Amino acid sequence: LLLWHQPNTSFNLDSTQCLEIPGQDTNVGKKTQLLDRGQWANKLEFLLAVAGTLVGLGNLWRFPYLCYKNGGGAFLIPYILFLLTCGIPMFFLETAMGQFTSQGCITCWRHFCPLFEGIGYATQVVIAYAAVSYIVIQAWAFFYLFSSFTAELPWASCRNTWNSEWCVESGKSNVSSNWTAAANSTTPATEFWEKRVLGLSGGIEEIGSLRWDLALCLLLAWILCYFCVWKGVRSTGKVVYFTATFPYVMLVVLLARGLTLPGAINGITFYLYPDPKKLVDPQVWMDAGAQVLFSFGICQGSLTALGSYNKYNNDCYKDTFVLCLVNGGSSFVAGFAIFSVLGFMSYEQGLPISEVAASGPGLAFIAYPRAVAMMPLPQLWSICFFIMVILLGADTQFVSLECLMTSITDMFPTVFRRAYRRELLLFCLCSVCFFLGLLLVTEGGLYFLQLFDHYVCSGNNLLLLSVCQSVAIGWIYGADNLYDNVEDMIGYRPRPLMKICWLYVTPTVCLGTFLFSVVKYKPLKFNKTYSYPTWAYALGWFLGLLCVLLVPLWIIFKVTQMKGTMMQVSITARSVQALGWTLGFFLCGVCMFSSSLFGFSTGTPASSHNPEI
């Protein structure tokens, strides 16, 4: 059960072969009816697909903010350390698992360590939550894009029906109140975001009505996503030539424009100015770890799914370093594009950059639109920016959907690898996700979105899954065995650093970061002011723990299915280790849940939530 596949045996599923599922009978007649699983047409398609899903909105609006917040250039020290000890080793591990087995992130575990197949299910739950919520950002971006085709940008003035008497344009006085920059004043960009786009309600209890314009934008985003994925890697591999490269064109254009604006140099200095004193703050290290896990797609299943479509002899070891360099470099360069514009915004308004800098939706849908409204030809720069946001989100979204499709079709190949069944399954999956996403485009939808983001698609879940995955492969399956598999694929043995990380460094660093985040935990607050009701916190923790507890629950399920007495089942040291990890996860889950419900926590909130939202 622990080692169903012998590690020293070459395992290579050709794309034209039918997968036989243990325990199911298949005959030759049925095999000939199955469609090919498919492979990337060439290496470039794989590289672009992975680069597209890695270089997402977190690179654009999260990494630059974390840099300035956590010591500027000094933040690169913990970021690079986490990248070397966790990001690159786990990236290589997941890609190699998919390529060696030619299976998605659930069925691949049947060839390495079936007892830990629950890790695959847990990653799919996380990515399913993300697929439902992440695409809402694209819907917002579509709304802003369509609103940019006007004579005057609607967030540039206070002369709109949704504006209140507290609205103050930059550098102007409020005529009705005859004051400027009072404590309760708002900007046109803020009111456009909260009142026109979201129609934001007073709390999660007030779901309110559906925002039909946003619902139509959400439908448009899902239609585009469907046609990008409907033929599998044959269609995805062609789409990424545009969706993965064009955002870089837009980024270069916006960077060139930002560097020519007055005050840009002040913004860049603020972004990079090193403050080594920040490195003694544990929160800085927590932020670096969470950012690496999310921006590199660790324990989200996408790397395994994309790697499974590689040719068996593809050099995934070298690909790992190339893609990690591209992802890290993109994050760093994006900071110049963002902070040059924020420096201009600070210069125009006479405010310190710390007051105009923001992260997440506040940057993309308030700060940056407000900045482009001050530029010449604001409509042009607004269109360029939101096209870039849409494409950055599109890559990540349709790769997430492809990951779900790969897992399902690999589990039931005789059912879904037939004519038109994949397309039908994809249609049903997109439809279900669309209707679930309608909750997030109501007047109270943003409260639910932040709740899912903070508790379900959280750094804590990914940290625990990283620990479990590195232990399962490094200790139970055996790091040397995986090295043998990799050598069989690429023709040479990787350097031992990866093996050392899987065995010791990665689980230690991830577990330590997780424990720190639990100690520093405080309940989520919306906009740092609104406290969620108790039932909302309980819902968030229930959904979050559901992901992680799939790992020990699957172990218990598989153990109970074994024949023989418990003594016979637990006779090997590896089984004892697995059962020990089961108990450990249960204890961690109970402690975390108790601390959240009864307030057994101290310190400041940990920034471990999903940087994509």
Coordinates of C-alpha atoms in Angstrom, one line a residue:
L1 CA 0.0 0.0 0.0
L2 CA 2.8 2.4 0.9
L3 CA 4.8 1.7 -2.3
W4 CA 2.6 0.4 -5.0
H5 CA 5.1 1.3 -7.7
Q6 CA 8.6 -0.1 -7.5
P7 CA 11.0 2.9 -7.6
N8 CA 13.7 1.4 -9.7
T9 CA 11.2 0.5 -12.5
S10 CA 10.9 2.8 -15.4
F11 CA 7.3 4.0 -15.6
N12 CA 6.5 5.8 -18.8
L13 CA 2.9 6.1 -20.1
D14 CA 2.9 7.0 -23.7
S15 CA 0.2 9.5 -24.6
T16 CA -1.6 7.0 -26.8
Q17 CA -1.8 4.3 -24.2
C18 CA -4.9 3.7 -22.0
L19 CA -4.4 3.9 -18.3
E20 CA -5.6 0.8 -16.5
I21 CA -7.0 1.5 -13.0
P22 CA -6.2 -1.1 -10.4
G23 CA -9.4 -3.1 -9.5
Q24 CA -11.1 -2.3 -12.8
D25 CA -11.3 -4.6 -15.9
T26 CA -10.5 -3.1 -19.3
N27 CA -10.4 -5.0 -22.5
V28 CA -8.7 -4.2 -25.8
G29 CA -11.9 -3.1 -27.4
K30 CA -12.5 -0.5 -24.8
K31 CA -8.9 0.8 -24.9
T32 CA -9.1 1.6 -28.6
Q33 CA -12.1 3.9 -28.0
L34 CA -10.2 6.1 -25.5
L35 CA -8.9 9.4 -26.7
D36 CA -5.2 10.3 -26.3
R37 CA -4.3 11.9 -23.0
G38 CA -2.2 14.4 -25.0
Q39 CA 1.2 16.0 -24.6
W40 CA 2.7 19.5 -25.1
A41 CA 3.5 20.0 -28.8
N42 CA 6.9 21.3 -27.7
K43 CA 8.9 22.4 -24.7
L44 CA 8.0 26.1 -25.2
E45 CA 4.3 25.4 -24.6
F46 CA 5.1 23.9 -21.2
L47 CA 7.4 26.7 -20.2
L48 CA 4.9 29.4 -21.3
A49 CA 2.0 27.6 -19.5
V50 CA 3.9 27.3 -16.3
A51 CA 5.2 30.9 -16.5
G52 CA 1.7 32.1 -17.2
T53 CA 0.2 30.5 -14.1
L54 CA 3.1 31.6 -11.9
V55 CA 3.4 35.2 -13.0
G56 CA 0.0 36.3 -11.8
L57 CA -1.6 39.1 -9.9
G58 CA 0.4 38.4 -6.8
N59 CA 3.5 39.4 -8.7
L60 CA 1.9 42.7 -9.7
W61 CA 0.3 43.9 -6.5
R62 CA 1.6 41.8 -3.6
F63 CA 5.3 41.4 -4.0
P64 CA 6.1 45.2 -4.5
Y65 CA 3.9 46.0 -1.5
L66 CA 5.7 43.4 0.7
C67 CA 9.1 44.8 -0.4
Y68 CA 8.4 48.3 0.7
K69 CA 6.5 47.2 3.9
N70 CA 9.3 44.8 5.0
G71 CA 12.5 46.7 4.6
G72 CA 12.8 47.4 0.8
G73 CA 15.8 45.7 -0.6
A74 CA 16.4 43.9 2.7
F75 CA 13.2 41.9 2.1
L76 CA 15.0 40.1 -0.8
I77 CA 17.2 38.3 1.8
P78 CA 14.4 36.2 3.4
Y79 CA 12.6 35.9 0.0
I80 CA 15.6 34.4 -1.6
L81 CA 16.3 32.1 1.3
F82 CA 12.7 30.8 1.2
L83 CA 13.0 30.4 -2.5
L84 CA 16.2 28.3 -2.3
T85 CA 15.0 26.1 0.7
C86 CA 11.3 25.7 -0.1
G87 CA 10.3 27.2 -3.5
I88 CA 12.7 25.6 -5.9
P89 CA 12.9 22.1 -4.2
M90 CA 9.1 21.8 -4.0
F91 CA 8.7 23.1 -7.5
F92 CA 11.0 20.5 -8.8
L93 CA 9.4 17.8 -6.7
E94 CA 5.9 18.4 -8.0
T95 CA 6.9 18.8 -11.6
A96 CA 9.0 15.6 -11.5
M97 CA 6.1 13.6 -9.9
G98 CA 3.8 14.6 -12.8
Q99 CA 6.3 14.0 -15.5
F100 CA 7.4 10.6 -14.2
T101 CA 3.9 9.2 -13.8
S102 CA 2.1 11.1 -16.6
Q103 CA -0.7 11.6 -14.1
G104 CA -2.5 14.4 -12.3
C105 CA -2.0 15.4 -8.7
I106 CA -4.3 12.8 -7.3
T107 CA -3.5 9.6 -9.2
C108 CA 0.2 10.3 -9.3
W109 CA 0.3 9.4 -5.5
R110 CA -0.9 5.9 -6.3
H111 CA 2.6 5.3 -7.9
F112 CA 4.6 6.9 -5.1
C113 CA 2.8 6.6 -1.8
P114 CA -0.9 5.7 -1.9
L115 CA -1.3 6.2 1.8
F116 CA -0.9 10.0 1.2
E117 CA -3.2 10.3 -1.8
G118 CA -5.2 12.6 0.5
I119 CA -2.6 15.3 -0.3
G120 CA -3.8 15.3 -3.9
Y121 CA -7.5 15.6 -2.8
A122 CA -6.5 18.5 -0.5
T123 CA -4.7 20.4 -3.2
Q124 CA -7.7 20.0 -5.5
V125 CA -10.1 21.4 -2.8
V126 CA -7.8 24.4 -2.4
I127 CA -7.6 25.0 -6.2
A128 CA -11.3 24.6 -6.6
Y129 CA -12.0 27.3 -4.0
A130 CA -9.4 29.5 -5.8
A131 CA -11.0 28.8 -9.2
V132 CA -14.4 30.0 -8.0
S133 CA -13.0 33.2 -6.3
Y134 CA -10.0 34.2 -8.4
I135 CA -12.0 34.7 -11.6
V136 CA -14.1 37.4 -9.8
I137 CA -11.0 39.6 -10.1
Q138 CA -11.2 39.2 -13.9
A139 CA -14.8 40.2 -13.8
W140 CA -13.9 43.4 -11.9
A141 CA -11.1 44.1 -14.5
F142 CA -13.5 43.6 -17.4
F143 CA -15.9 46.1 -15.8
Y144 CA -13.1 48.7 -15.5
L145 CA -11.9 47.9 -19.0
F146 CA -15.4 48.6 -20.4
S147 CA -15.7 51.7 -18.3
S148 CA -12.4 53.1 -19.8
F149 CA -14.0 53.6 -23.2
T150 CA -15.6 56.9 -22.1
A151 CA -14.8 60.6 -22.8
E152 CA -13.9 61.0 -19.1
L153 CA -12.9 58.1 -16.8
P154 CA -15.8 57.6 -14.3
W155 CA -13.5 57.5 -11.4
A156 CA -11.8 60.8 -12.2
S157 CA -14.4 63.2 -10.9
C158 CA -17.1 63.5 -8.3
R159 CA -19.8 64.5 -10.8
N160 CA -21.5 61.1 -11.0
T161 CA -24.8 59.8 -9.6
W162 CA -23.0 57.4 -7.1
N163 CA -20.8 60.1 -5.6
S164 CA -21.5 61.4 -2.1
E165 CA -21.0 64.9 -0.6
W166 CA -17.8 63.6 1.0
C167 CA -16.2 63.0 -2.4
V168 CA -13.1 65.2 -3.0
E169 CA -11.2 65.4 -6.2
S170 CA -7.4 65.6 -6.1
G171 CA -6.3 69.2 -5.4
K172 CA -9.9 70.5 -5.2
S173 CA -12.3 71.6 -2.5
N174 CA -15.6 70.0 -1.8
V175 CA -18.1 72.7 -2.9
S176 CA -20.9 71.6 -0.6
S177 CA -18.9 71.4 2.5
N178 CA -16.1 73.9 1.7
W179 CA -13.3 71.8 3.1
T180 CA -10.4 69.7 1.7
A181 CA -9.0 66.4 2.9
A182 CA -11.2 66.1 6.0
A183 CA -10.9 62.9 8.0
N184 CA -14.1 61.4 6.5
S185 CA -13.5 62.4 2.9
T186 CA -13.2 59.9 0.1
T187 CA -11.8 60.0 -3.4
P188 CA -13.7 59.5 -6.7
A189 CA -11.8 56.2 -7.3
T190 CA -12.8 54.8 -3.9
E191 CA -16.4 55.7 -4.4
F192 CA -16.5 54.2 -7.9
W193 CA -15.0 51.0 -6.5
E194 CA -17.3 50.7 -3.4
K195 CA -20.5 52.2 -4.7
R196 CA -20.6 51.8 -8.5
V197 CA -18.7 48.5 -8.9
L198 CA -19.4 46.5 -5.7
G199 CA -22.4 48.3 -4.2
L200 CA -20.7 47.3 -1.0
S201 CA -23.1 46.4 1.9
G202 CA -22.6 46.9 5.6
G203 CA -21.5 43.4 6.4
I204 CA -21.5 39.7 5.5
E205 CA -25.0 39.4 7.0
E206 CA -26.3 41.8 4.3
I207 CA -25.8 39.8 1.1
G208 CA -27.9 42.2 -0.8
S209 CA -28.9 41.9 -4.5
L210 CA -26.9 40.5 -7.4
R211 CA -24.8 43.0 -9.3
W212 CA -26.0 42.1 -12.8
D213 CA -23.3 44.0 -14.6
L214 CA -20.6 42.1 -12.7
A215 CA -22.5 38.9 -13.2
L216 CA -22.3 39.4 -17.0
C217 CA -18.6 40.2 -16.7
L218 CA -18.2 37.0 -14.7
L219 CA -20.0 35.0 -17.4
L220 CA -17.8 36.5 -20.1
A221 CA -14.7 35.5 -18.1
W222 CA -15.9 31.9 -17.7
I223 CA -16.8 31.6 -21.4
L224 CA -13.3 32.7 -22.4
C225 CA -11.8 30.3 -19.9
Y226 CA -13.9 27.4 -21.3
F227 CA -12.7 27.9 -24.8
C228 CA -9.1 28.1 -23.6
V229 CA -9.3 24.7 -21.9
W230 CA -11.9 22.7 -23.9
K231 CA -9.4 20.8 -26.0
G232 CA -7.0 20.2 -23.1
V233 CA -3.3 20.9 -23.7
R234 CA -3.9 21.0 -27.4
S235 CA -5.8 24.3 -27.0
T236 CA -4.1 25.5 -23.8
G237 CA -0.7 25.1 -25.4
K238 CA -1.7 27.5 -28.3
V239 CA -3.5 30.1 -26.1
V240 CA -0.4 30.6 -23.8
Y241 CA 1.6 32.0 -26.7
F242 CA -0.5 35.1 -26.3
T243 CA -1.8 35.1 -22.7
A244 CA 1.7 34.4 -21.2
T245 CA 3.7 36.9 -23.4
F246 CA 1.4 39.9 -23.9
P247 CA 1.3 40.9 -20.2
Y248 CA 5.1 41.4 -20.4
V249 CA 4.5 43.7 -23.4
M250 CA 2.0 45.7 -21.3
L251 CA 4.3 45.6 -18.3
V252 CA 7.2 47.1 -20.3
V253 CA 4.9 49.8 -21.8
L254 CA 3.6 50.8 -18.3
L255 CA 7.2 50.6 -16.9
A256 CA 8.5 52.9 -19.7
R257 CA 5.6 55.3 -19.1
G258 CA 6.0 55.3 -15.3
L259 CA 9.8 56.0 -15.4
T260 CA 9.1 59.2 -17.4
L261 CA 6.6 60.6 -14.9
P262 CA 7.7 63.3 -12.4
G263 CA 8.3 61.8 -8.9
A264 CA 9.0 58.3 -10.3
I265 CA 12.5 58.1 -8.8
N266 CA 11.1 58.8 -5.3
G267 CA 8.7 55.9 -5.7
I268 CA 11.4 53.5 -6.8
T269 CA 13.7 54.7 -4.0
F270 CA 11.0 54.1 -1.5
Y271 CA 10.4 50.6 -3.0
L272 CA 14.1 49.5 -2.8
Y273 CA 15.6 51.5 0.1
P274 CA 17.0 48.8 2.4
D275 CA 16.1 48.8 6.1
P276 CA 18.1 45.9 7.7
K277 CA 16.4 46.4 11.1
K278 CA 13.2 44.9 9.6
L279 CA 14.9 41.5 9.4
V280 CA 14.6 40.9 13.1
D281 CA 10.8 41.0 12.8
P282 CA 9.5 37.4 12.4
Q283 CA 6.5 38.8 10.4
V284 CA 8.9 39.7 7.6
W285 CA 10.0 36.1 7.3
M286 CA 6.4 34.9 7.4
D287 CA 5.4 37.2 4.6
A288 CA 8.4 36.0 2.5
G289 CA 7.4 32.4 3.0
A290 CA 3.8 32.8 2.2
Q291 CA 4.6 34.8 -0.9
V292 CA 7.0 32.2 -2.2
L293 CA 4.5 29.4 -1.7
F294 CA 1.7 31.2 -3.6
S295 CA 3.7 32.8 -6.3
F296 CA 5.4 29.5 -7.2
G297 CA 2.1 27.4 -7.1
I298 CA 3.4 25.1 -4.4
C299 CA 0.9 22.4 -3.2
Q300 CA -1.8 23.7 -5.6
G301 CA -1.6 20.8 -8.0
S302 CA -1.0 22.9 -11.1
L303 CA 2.7 22.0 -11.4
T304 CA 2.1 18.3 -11.3
A305 CA -0.8 18.5 -13.8
L306 CA 1.3 20.6 -16.3
G307 CA 4.3 18.4 -15.8
S308 CA 2.3 15.3 -16.5
Y309 CA 1.9 16.4 -20.2
N310 CA 5.7 16.6 -20.7
K311 CA 7.6 14.1 -22.7
Y312 CA 9.2 11.5 -20.4
N313 CA 12.7 12.6 -21.1
N314 CA 12.2 16.3 -20.7
D315 CA 14.8 17.9 -18.5
C316 CA 12.5 19.2 -15.8
Y317 CA 15.5 19.9 -13.5
K318 CA 16.8 22.7 -15.7
D319 CA 13.2 23.9 -16.4
T320 CA 12.8 24.4 -12.6
F321 CA 15.6 26.9 -12.4
V322 CA 14.6 28.8 -15.6
L323 CA 11.0 29.1 -14.5
C324 CA 11.8 30.2 -10.9
L325 CA 14.2 32.8 -12.3
V326 CA 11.5 34.1 -14.6
N327 CA 8.9 34.2 -11.8
G328 CA 11.2 36.0 -9.3
G329 CA 12.5 38.4 -11.9
S330 CA 8.9 39.3 -13.0
S331 CA 7.9 40.1 -9.4
F332 CA 11.0 42.4 -9.0
V333 CA 10.5 44.3 -12.3
A334 CA 6.7 44.7 -11.6
G335 CA 7.7 46.7 -8.5
F336 CA 9.4 49.3 -10.7
A337 CA 6.2 49.7 -12.8
I338 CA 4.0 50.0 -9.8
F339 CA 6.1 52.3 -7.5
S340 CA 7.1 54.6 -10.3
V341 CA 3.4 55.4 -10.8
L342 CA 2.8 55.6 -7.0
G343 CA 5.8 58.0 -6.8
F344 CA 4.1 60.2 -9.5
M345 CA 0.8 60.0 -7.5
S346 CA 2.6 61.1 -4.3
Y347 CA 4.2 64.0 -6.2
E348 CA 1.0 65.2 -7.7
Q349 CA -1.0 65.1 -4.4
G350 CA 1.8 66.2 -2.1
L351 CA 1.3 63.1 0.1
P352 CA 3.9 60.7 1.4
I353 CA 4.2 57.4 -0.6
S354 CA 3.2 55.4 2.5
E355 CA -0.3 57.0 2.3
V356 CA -0.8 56.1 -1.4
A357 CA 0.8 52.7 -1.5
A358 CA -1.6 49.8 -1.2
S359 CA -1.8 46.0 -1.8
G360 CA -4.3 43.7 -3.4
P361 CA -7.5 45.1 -4.9
G362 CA -6.8 48.4 -3.3
L363 CA -3.8 48.8 -5.6
A364 CA -5.4 47.5 -8.8
F365 CA -8.8 49.0 -8.5
I366 CA -8.3 52.2 -6.5
A367 CA -4.7 53.4 -6.3
Y368 CA -3.6 52.7 -9.9
P369 CA -6.8 53.9 -11.6
R370 CA -6.6 57.0 -9.5
A371 CA -3.0 57.5 -10.8
V372 CA -3.8 57.0 -14.5
A373 CA -6.6 59.5 -14.2
M374 CA -3.9 62.1 -13.5
M375 CA -1.9 61.2 -16.7
P376 CA -2.3 62.6 -20.2
L377 CA -4.4 60.2 -22.3
P378 CA -5.8 58.4 -19.2
Q379 CA -8.1 56.2 -21.2
L380 CA -5.1 54.6 -23.1
W381 CA -3.2 53.8 -20.0
S382 CA -6.3 52.5 -18.2
I383 CA -7.0 50.2 -21.1
C384 CA -3.4 48.9 -21.2
F385 CA -3.4 48.3 -17.4
F386 CA -6.7 46.4 -17.2
I387 CA -5.9 44.3 -20.3
M388 CA -2.7 43.3 -18.5
V389 CA -4.7 42.4 -15.3
I390 CA -7.2 40.3 -17.3
L391 CA -4.4 38.3 -19.0
L392 CA -2.5 37.8 -15.8
G393 CA -5.6 36.4 -14.2
A394 CA -6.6 34.4 -17.3
D395 CA -3.4 32.2 -17.3
T396 CA -3.8 31.3 -13.7
Q397 CA -7.5 30.7 -14.0
F398 CA -7.5 28.3 -17.0
V399 CA -4.5 26.4 -15.7
S400 CA -6.4 25.9 -12.4
L401 CA -9.3 24.6 -14.4
E402 CA -7.1 22.4 -16.5
C403 CA -5.6 21.0 -13.2
L404 CA -9.1 20.0 -12.0
M405 CA -10.0 18.5 -15.4
T406 CA -6.7 16.5 -15.5
S407 CA -7.4 15.1 -12.0
I408 CA -10.9 14.0 -12.8
T409 CA -10.1 12.5 -16.2
D410 CA -7.1 10.6 -14.9
M411 CA -9.2 9.1 -12.1
F412 CA -11.9 8.0 -14.6
P413 CA -10.2 7.6 -17.9
T414 CA -12.6 5.1 -19.3
V415 CA -15.5 7.5 -18.7
F416 CA -14.2 10.9 -19.8
R417 CA -11.6 10.1 -22.4
R418 CA -14.2 9.6 -25.1
A419 CA -15.6 11.8 -27.8
Y420 CA -17.2 15.0 -26.4
R421 CA -17.3 13.8 -22.8
R422 CA -14.4 16.0 -21.8
E423 CA -16.1 19.0 -23.3
L424 CA -19.3 18.1 -21.5
L425 CA -17.5 17.6 -18.2
L426 CA -15.8 21.0 -18.6
F427 CA -19.1 22.7 -19.4
C428 CA -20.6 21.2 -16.2
L429 CA -17.6 22.2 -14.1
C430 CA -17.6 25.8 -15.5
S431 CA -21.4 26.1 -15.0
V432 CA -21.2 25.0 -11.4
C433 CA -18.3 27.3 -10.6
F434 CA -20.1 30.2 -12.3
F435 CA -23.2 29.8 -10.2
L436 CA -21.2 29.4 -7.0
G437 CA -19.3 32.6 -8.0
L438 CA -22.5 34.6 -8.2
L439 CA -22.4 34.8 -4.4
L440 CA -19.2 36.8 -4.8
V441 CA -20.7 39.4 -7.1
T442 CA -23.5 40.3 -4.7
E443 CA -23.4 43.5 -2.6
G444 CA -21.9 41.5 0.2
G445 CA -19.8 39.3 -2.0
L446 CA -16.5 40.9 -1.1
Y447 CA -16.9 39.9 2.5
F448 CA -17.2 36.2 1.4
L449 CA -14.3 36.6 -1.0
Q450 CA -12.0 37.8 1.7
L451 CA -13.2 35.1 4.1
F452 CA -12.5 32.3 1.6
D453 CA -9.2 33.9 0.7
H454 CA -8.0 34.2 4.3
Y455 CA -9.1 30.8 5.7
V456 CA -9.3 28.4 2.7
C457 CA -6.7 29.6 0.2
S458 CA -4.3 30.5 3.0
G459 CA -0.6 30.2 3.6
N460 CA -1.3 27.9 6.6
N461 CA -2.9 25.3 4.5
L462 CA -0.1 25.3 2.0
L463 CA 2.5 25.2 4.7
L464 CA 1.0 22.1 6.2
L465 CA 0.6 20.4 2.8
S466 CA 4.2 21.3 2.0
V467 CA 5.4 19.6 5.2
C468 CA 3.3 16.5 4.5
Q469 CA 4.3 16.3 0.9
S470 CA 8.1 16.6 1.6
V471 CA 7.8 14.0 4.4
A472 CA 5.8 11.6 2.2
I473 CA 8.3 11.7 -0.7
G474 CA 11.5 12.3 1.2
W475 CA 11.1 9.8 4.0
I476 CA 8.3 7.3 3.1
Y477 CA 8.8 6.9 -0.6
G478 CA 12.5 7.8 -0.3
A479 CA 14.4 10.8 -1.7
D480 CA 16.9 8.4 -3.2
N481 CA 14.2 6.5 -5.0
L482 CA 12.8 9.7 -6.5
Y483 CA 16.4 10.7 -7.6
D484 CA 16.5 7.3 -9.3
N485 CA 13.3 8.1 -11.1
V486 CA 14.6 11.5 -12.2
E487 CA 17.8 10.1 -13.4
D488 CA 15.9 7.6 -15.5
M489 CA 14.0 10.5 -17.1
I490 CA 16.7 13.2 -17.7
G491 CA 19.8 11.0 -17.9
Y492 CA 21.8 12.4 -15.0
R493 CA 21.4 12.7 -11.2
P494 CA 20.5 16.2 -9.8
R495 CA 22.8 17.7 -7.1
P496 CA 22.1 16.5 -3.6
L497 CA 20.9 19.9 -2.4
M498 CA 17.3 19.1 -3.5
K499 CA 17.3 15.8 -1.5
I500 CA 18.6 17.5 1.6
C501 CA 15.8 20.1 1.4
W502 CA 13.1 17.5 1.0
L503 CA 14.4 15.5 3.9
Y504 CA 15.3 18.2 6.4
V505 CA 15.2 21.9 5.4
T506 CA 11.8 22.3 3.7
P507 CA 9.7 20.5 6.4
T508 CA 11.5 22.3 9.1
V509 CA 11.2 25.8 7.6
C510 CA 7.5 25.2 6.6
L511 CA 6.5 23.8 10.0
G512 CA 8.3 26.6 11.8
T513 CA 6.6 29.2 9.7
F514 CA 3.2 27.6 10.3
L515 CA 3.7 27.5 14.1
F516 CA 4.7 31.2 14.1
S517 CA 1.6 32.1 12.1
V518 CA -0.6 30.3 14.6
V519 CA 1.0 32.2 17.5
K520 CA 0.5 35.5 15.7
Y521 CA -3.0 34.7 14.6
K522 CA -5.8 37.1 15.1
P523 CA -9.3 36.9 13.6
L524 CA -9.8 38.4 10.2
K525 CA -11.1 42.0 9.9
F526 CA -12.5 43.6 6.8
N527 CA -10.7 46.9 6.0
K528 CA -9.1 46.6 9.5
T529 CA -12.4 47.8 11.0
Y530 CA -15.3 45.3 10.4
S531 CA -15.3 42.2 12.6
Y532 CA -17.0 39.2 11.1
P533 CA -19.8 37.4 13.2
T534 CA -18.8 34.2 15.0
W535 CA -20.6 32.0 12.5
A536 CA -18.5 33.5 9.7
Y537 CA -15.3 32.7 11.5
A538 CA -16.5 29.2 12.2
L539 CA -17.4 28.7 8.5
G540 CA -14.0 29.9 7.4
W541 CA -12.1 27.6 9.8
F542 CA -14.4 24.7 8.9
L543 CA -13.7 25.1 5.1
G544 CA -10.0 25.7 5.8
L545 CA -9.5 22.7 8.1
L546 CA -11.5 20.5 5.7
C547 CA -8.7 20.8 3.1
V548 CA -5.9 19.8 5.5
L549 CA -7.8 17.1 7.3
L550 CA -8.3 15.2 4.1
V551 CA -4.7 14.0 4.5
P552 CA -5.2 12.2 7.8
L553 CA -8.7 11.1 7.0
W554 CA -7.5 9.4 3.8
I555 CA -4.8 7.6 5.8
I556 CA -7.3 6.3 8.3
F557 CA -9.6 5.3 5.4
K558 CA -6.9 3.3 3.7
V559 CA -5.7 1.7 6.9
T560 CA -9.2 0.5 7.8
Q561 CA -9.5 -1.0 4.3
M562 CA -6.4 -3.2 4.9
K563 CA -6.9 -6.9 5.7
G564 CA -5.6 -8.3 9.0
T565 CA -5.3 -7.1 12.5
M566 CA -4.1 -3.6 13.5
M567 CA -0.8 -5.1 14.7
Q568 CA -0.3 -6.7 11.3
V569 CA -1.2 -3.4 9.5
S570 CA 1.2 -1.4 11.6
I571 CA 4.1 -3.8 11.5
T572 CA 6.4 -1.6 9.4
A573 CA 8.1 1.5 10.6
R574 CA 6.7 3.5 7.7
S575 CA 3.1 2.7 8.6
V576 CA 3.8 3.8 12.2
Q577 CA 5.2 7.1 10.9
A578 CA 2.2 7.7 8.7
L579 CA -0.2 7.0 11.7
G580 CA 1.9 9.4 13.8
W581 CA 1.5 12.1 11.2
T582 CA -2.3 11.5 11.3
L583 CA -2.4 12.1 15.0
G584 CA -0.2 15.2 14.6
F585 CA -2.5 16.8 12.0
F586 CA -5.5 16.2 14.1
L587 CA -3.9 17.9 17.1
C588 CA -2.8 20.8 15.0
G589 CA -6.3 21.2 13.5
V590 CA -8.0 21.1 16.9
C591 CA -5.6 23.6 18.4
M592 CA -6.0 26.0 15.5
F593 CA -9.7 25.7 15.5
S594 CA -9.9 26.3 19.3
S595 CA -7.7 29.3 19.2
S596 CA -9.8 30.9 16.4
L597 CA -13.1 30.4 18.2
F598 CA -12.1 31.2 21.7
G599 CA -9.5 33.9 21.1
F600 CA -6.4 32.1 22.4
S601 CA -4.1 34.2 20.4
T602 CA -1.7 37.1 20.7
G603 CA 0.3 39.4 18.6
T604 CA -0.5 41.1 15.3
P605 CA -2.3 39.5 12.3
A606 CA -0.1 37.3 10.2
S607 CA -0.1 38.2 6.5
S608 CA -0.5 34.6 5.4
H609 CA -3.6 35.0 3.2
N610 CA -3.6 34.6 -0.5
P611 CA -1.6 37.4 -2.1
E612 CA -3.5 36.9 -5.3
I613 CA -6.7 38.5 -3.9

